[in-house]
Every structure is written in structure tokens, then in C-alpha cells.
mmCIF file of C-alpha atoms in Angstrom:
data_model
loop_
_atom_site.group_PDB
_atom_site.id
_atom_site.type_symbol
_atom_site.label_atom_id
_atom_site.label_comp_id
_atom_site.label_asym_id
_atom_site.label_seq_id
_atom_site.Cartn_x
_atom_site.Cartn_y
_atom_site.Cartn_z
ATOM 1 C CA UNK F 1 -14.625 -3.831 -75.921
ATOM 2 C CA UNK F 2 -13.143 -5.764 -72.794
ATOM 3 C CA UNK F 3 -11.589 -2.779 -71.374
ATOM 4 C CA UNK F 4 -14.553 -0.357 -71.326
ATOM 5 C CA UNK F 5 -17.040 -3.799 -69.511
ATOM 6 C CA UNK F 6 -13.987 -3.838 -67.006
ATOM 7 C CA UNK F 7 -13.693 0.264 -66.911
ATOM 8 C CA UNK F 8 -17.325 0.130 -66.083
ATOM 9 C CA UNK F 9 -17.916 -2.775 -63.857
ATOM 10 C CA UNK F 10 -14.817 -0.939 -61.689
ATOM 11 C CA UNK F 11 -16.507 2.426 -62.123
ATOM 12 C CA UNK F 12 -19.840 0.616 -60.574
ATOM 13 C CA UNK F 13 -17.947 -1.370 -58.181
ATOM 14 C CA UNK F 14 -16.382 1.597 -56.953
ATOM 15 C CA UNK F 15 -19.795 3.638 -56.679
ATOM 16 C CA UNK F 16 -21.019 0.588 -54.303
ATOM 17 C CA UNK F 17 -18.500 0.784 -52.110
ATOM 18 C CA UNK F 18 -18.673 4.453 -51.858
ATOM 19 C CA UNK F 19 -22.215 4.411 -51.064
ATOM 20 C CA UNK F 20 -22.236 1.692 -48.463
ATOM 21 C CA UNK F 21 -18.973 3.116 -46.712
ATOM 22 C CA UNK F 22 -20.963 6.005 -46.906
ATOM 23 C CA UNK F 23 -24.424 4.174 -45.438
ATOM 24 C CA UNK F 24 -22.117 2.401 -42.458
ATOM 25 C CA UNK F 25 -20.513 5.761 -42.193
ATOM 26 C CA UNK F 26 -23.349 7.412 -41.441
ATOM 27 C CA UNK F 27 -25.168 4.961 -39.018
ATOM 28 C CA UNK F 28 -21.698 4.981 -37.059
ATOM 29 C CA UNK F 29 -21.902 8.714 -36.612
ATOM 30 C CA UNK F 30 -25.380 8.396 -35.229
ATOM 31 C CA UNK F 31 -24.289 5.568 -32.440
ATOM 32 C CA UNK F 32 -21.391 9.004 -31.483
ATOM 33 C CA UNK F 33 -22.448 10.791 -28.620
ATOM 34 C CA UNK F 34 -21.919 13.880 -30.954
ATOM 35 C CA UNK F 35 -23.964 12.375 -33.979
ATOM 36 C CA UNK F 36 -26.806 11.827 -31.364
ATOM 37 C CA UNK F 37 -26.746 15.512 -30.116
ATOM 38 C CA UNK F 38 -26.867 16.104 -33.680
ATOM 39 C CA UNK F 39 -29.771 14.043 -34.717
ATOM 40 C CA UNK F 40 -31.736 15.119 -31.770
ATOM 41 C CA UNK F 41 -31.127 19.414 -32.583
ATOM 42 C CA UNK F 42 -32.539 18.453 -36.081
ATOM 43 C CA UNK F 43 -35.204 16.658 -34.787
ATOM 44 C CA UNK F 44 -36.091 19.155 -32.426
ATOM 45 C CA UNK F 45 -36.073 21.819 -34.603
ATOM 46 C CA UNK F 46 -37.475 20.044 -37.428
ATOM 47 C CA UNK F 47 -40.861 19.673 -34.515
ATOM 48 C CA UNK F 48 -40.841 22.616 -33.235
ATOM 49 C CA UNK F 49 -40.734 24.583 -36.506
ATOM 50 C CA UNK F 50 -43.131 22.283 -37.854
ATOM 51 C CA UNK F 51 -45.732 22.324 -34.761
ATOM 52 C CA UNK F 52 -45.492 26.103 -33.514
ATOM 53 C CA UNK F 53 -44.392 25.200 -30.219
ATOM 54 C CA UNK F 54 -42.077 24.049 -28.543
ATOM 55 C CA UNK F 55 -40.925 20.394 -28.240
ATOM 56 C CA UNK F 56 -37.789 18.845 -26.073
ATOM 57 C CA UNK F 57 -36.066 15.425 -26.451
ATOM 58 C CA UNK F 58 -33.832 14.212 -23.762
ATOM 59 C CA UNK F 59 -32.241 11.766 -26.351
ATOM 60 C CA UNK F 60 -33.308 9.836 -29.379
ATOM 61 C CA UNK F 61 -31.459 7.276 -30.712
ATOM 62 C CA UNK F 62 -31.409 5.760 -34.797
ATOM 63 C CA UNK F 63 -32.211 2.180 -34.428
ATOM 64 C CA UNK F 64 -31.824 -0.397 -37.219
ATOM 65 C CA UNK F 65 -33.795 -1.284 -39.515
ATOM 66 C CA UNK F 66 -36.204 1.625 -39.411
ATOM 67 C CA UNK F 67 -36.583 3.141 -35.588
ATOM 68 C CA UNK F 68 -36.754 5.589 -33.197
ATOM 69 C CA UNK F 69 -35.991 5.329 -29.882
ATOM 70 C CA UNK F 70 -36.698 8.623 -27.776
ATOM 71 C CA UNK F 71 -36.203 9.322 -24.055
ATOM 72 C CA UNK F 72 -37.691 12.412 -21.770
ATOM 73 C CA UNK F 73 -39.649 13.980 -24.949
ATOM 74 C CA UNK F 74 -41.951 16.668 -23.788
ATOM 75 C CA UNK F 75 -44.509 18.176 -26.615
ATOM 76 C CA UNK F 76 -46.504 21.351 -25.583
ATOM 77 C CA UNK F 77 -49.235 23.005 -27.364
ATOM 78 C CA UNK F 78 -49.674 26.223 -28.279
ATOM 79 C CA UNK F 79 -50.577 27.637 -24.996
ATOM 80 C CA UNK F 80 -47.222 26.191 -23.881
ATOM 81 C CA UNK F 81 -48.972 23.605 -21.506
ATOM 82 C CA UNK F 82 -47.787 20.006 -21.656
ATOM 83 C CA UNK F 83 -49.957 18.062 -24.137
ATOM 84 C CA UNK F 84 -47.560 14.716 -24.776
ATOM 85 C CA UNK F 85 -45.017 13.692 -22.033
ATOM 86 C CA UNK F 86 -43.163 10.536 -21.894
ATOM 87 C CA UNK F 87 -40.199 8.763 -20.714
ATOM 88 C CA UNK F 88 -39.621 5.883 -23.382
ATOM 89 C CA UNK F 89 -41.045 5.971 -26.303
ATOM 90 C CA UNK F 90 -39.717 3.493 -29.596
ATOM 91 C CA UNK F 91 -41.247 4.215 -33.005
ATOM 92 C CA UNK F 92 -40.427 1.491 -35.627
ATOM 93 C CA UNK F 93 -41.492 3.105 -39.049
ATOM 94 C CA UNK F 94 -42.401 6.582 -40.044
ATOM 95 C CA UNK F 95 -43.407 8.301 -43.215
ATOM 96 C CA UNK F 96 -44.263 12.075 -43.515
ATOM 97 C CA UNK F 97 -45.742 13.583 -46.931
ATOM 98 C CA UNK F 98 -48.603 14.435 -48.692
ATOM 99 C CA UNK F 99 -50.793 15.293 -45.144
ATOM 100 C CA UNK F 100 -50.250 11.487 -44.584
ATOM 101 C CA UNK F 101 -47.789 10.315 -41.289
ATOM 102 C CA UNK F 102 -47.864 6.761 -40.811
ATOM 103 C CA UNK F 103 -46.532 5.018 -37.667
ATOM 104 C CA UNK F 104 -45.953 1.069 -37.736
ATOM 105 C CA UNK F 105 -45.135 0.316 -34.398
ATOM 106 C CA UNK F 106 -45.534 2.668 -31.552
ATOM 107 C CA UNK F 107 -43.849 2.319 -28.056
ATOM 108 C CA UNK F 108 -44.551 4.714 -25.239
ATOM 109 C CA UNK F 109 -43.600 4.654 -21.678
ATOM 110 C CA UNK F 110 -44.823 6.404 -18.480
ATOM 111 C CA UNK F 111 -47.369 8.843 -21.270
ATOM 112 C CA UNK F 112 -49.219 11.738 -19.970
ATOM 113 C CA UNK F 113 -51.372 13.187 -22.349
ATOM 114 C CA UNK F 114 -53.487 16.027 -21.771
ATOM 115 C CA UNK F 115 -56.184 16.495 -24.611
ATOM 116 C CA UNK F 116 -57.428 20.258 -23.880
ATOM 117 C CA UNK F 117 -59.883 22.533 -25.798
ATOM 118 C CA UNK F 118 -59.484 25.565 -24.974
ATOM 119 C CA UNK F 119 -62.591 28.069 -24.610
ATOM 120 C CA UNK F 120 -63.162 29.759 -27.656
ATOM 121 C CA UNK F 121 -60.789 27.667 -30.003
ATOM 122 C CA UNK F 122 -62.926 25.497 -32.334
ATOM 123 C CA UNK F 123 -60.345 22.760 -32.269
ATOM 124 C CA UNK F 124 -58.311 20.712 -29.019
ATOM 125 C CA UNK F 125 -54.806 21.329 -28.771
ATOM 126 C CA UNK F 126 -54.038 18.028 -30.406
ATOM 127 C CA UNK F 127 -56.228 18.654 -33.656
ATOM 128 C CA UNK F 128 -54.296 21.299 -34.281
ATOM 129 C CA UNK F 129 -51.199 19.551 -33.867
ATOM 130 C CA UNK F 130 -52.456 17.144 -36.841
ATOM 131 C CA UNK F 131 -53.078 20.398 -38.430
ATOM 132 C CA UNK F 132 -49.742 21.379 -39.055
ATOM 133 C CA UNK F 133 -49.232 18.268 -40.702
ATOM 134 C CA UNK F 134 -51.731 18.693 -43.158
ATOM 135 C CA UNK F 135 -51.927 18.733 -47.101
ATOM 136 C CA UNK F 136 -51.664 22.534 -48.538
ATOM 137 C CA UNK F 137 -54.638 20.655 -50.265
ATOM 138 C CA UNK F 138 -58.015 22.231 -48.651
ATOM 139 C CA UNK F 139 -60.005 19.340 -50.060
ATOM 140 C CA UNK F 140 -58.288 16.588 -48.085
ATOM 141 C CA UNK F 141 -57.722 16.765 -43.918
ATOM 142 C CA UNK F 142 -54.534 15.055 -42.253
ATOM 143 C CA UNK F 143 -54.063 11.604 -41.857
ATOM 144 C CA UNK F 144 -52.432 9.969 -39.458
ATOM 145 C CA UNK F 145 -52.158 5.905 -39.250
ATOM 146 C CA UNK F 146 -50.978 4.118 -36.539
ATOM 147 C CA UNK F 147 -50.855 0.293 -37.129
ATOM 148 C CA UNK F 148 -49.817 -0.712 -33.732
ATOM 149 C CA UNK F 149 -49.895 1.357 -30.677
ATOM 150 C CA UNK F 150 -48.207 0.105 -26.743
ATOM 151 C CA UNK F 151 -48.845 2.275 -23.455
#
């Protein structure tokens, strides 16, 4: 009976420190200059495959606890005119799923955003941005929350 509690607890023990070798693993990799140019191609083509268009970030950075930091991000629409430039921006929580995308804290330096609607579109350039991030379910629209918001 004693050796299978102490074969477990090791077992378990050894699972922890796997996992949180792996966790400061992992954060180390994206402080590299190399995990950072990998974070922001994913990123990047995560948002551009997501939004139809094309979207460049300078550099983002993982910040702890739960961040964001981006630098030169450029967002056009899908008349590939600039909709969402900034310099700095710093975004503190995120969630994505379900048509939902919450922000807690939003940052955003030197922001120009043009809001266009085009002649003969039904929708601005920026509706159908939230578009793309909507439920597959017709019955509900996209939701977007922003708790806190700094220009």
C-alpha cells in the first residue's frame, strides 16, 4: 500500500514539474527574439485569415499575467485601405469564441481609424470586420465587449 501512495505522489510530482518547466519554458521562448517573430507570424496569419485582409504587426510582445503588447500594427479593410493604425497598443485580457471577443483593458497609441462605408455596401468596413467574428449561429450577431478602453 505505501509503495503505490509514494509511486503515485512521484508520478504526480513529476507531472507538475513537467508542466511548469514546460509553462516557464514556454514564456522564455516568447521573451527570444525568435519566439517573438514566431508569435507575431501566427498572429498575423491567424488575423489575416480570419478578417480577409490583410493585417501587419511590427512586433507584439506576451506580457504576464494575461497581455498583449503590439507595436506598428496596421489593419486594412477589404478594399485594402487603412481602417486601424497604431503605434502602441497593450491589450490586457482577450477571449475569442462563440461570436463573443472580450477585451479587459485596452491601450492604444498614436490610433488612426478610418470608419468608411463604402457606396453600395450595406455595412462600414468595420462592421464587417465584427462580421468575421461572428457566431455560425444566424440568430445571434457578434459581440464585442470592451471594459476599458485608453486613446
Amino acid at each position: 500500500m505505501k509503495k503505490a501512495l509514494k509511486y503515485t505522489l512521484r508520478v504526480l510530482l513529476g507531472l507538475l514539474i513537467l508542466i511548469v518547466t514546460s509553462l516557464v519554458g514556454g514564456y522564455i521562448f516568447l521573451k527570444t527574439p525568435t519566439g517573438k517573430r514566431w508569435l507575431n507570424e501566427k498572429a498575423t496569419s491567424f488575423l489575416s485569415e480570419k478578417l480577409g485582409t490583410k493585417v501587419r504587426i511590427g512586433e507584439i510582445e506576451f506580457e504576464l499575467p494575461v497581455g498583449v503588447a503590439l507595436h506598428d500594427v496596421v489593419l486594412e479593410d477589404h478594399h485594402h485601405a487603412v481602417m486601424i493604425k497604431f503605434k502602441e497598443g497593450l491589450v490586457q485580457y482577450f477571449r475569442y469564441g462563440n461570436g463573443l471577443v472580450v477585451f479587459g483593458n485596452v491601450e492604444l497609441s498614436n490610433l488612426d481609424f478610418n470608419l468608411i462605408h463604402y457606396k453600395g455596401e450595406k455595412e462600414s468596413n468595420f462592421q464587417m470586420v465584427l462580421d468575421r467574428f461572428a457566431s455560425k449561429d444566424t440568430a445571434a450577431g457578434p459581440k464585442v465587449i470592451m471594459n476599458n478602453i485608453v486613446l
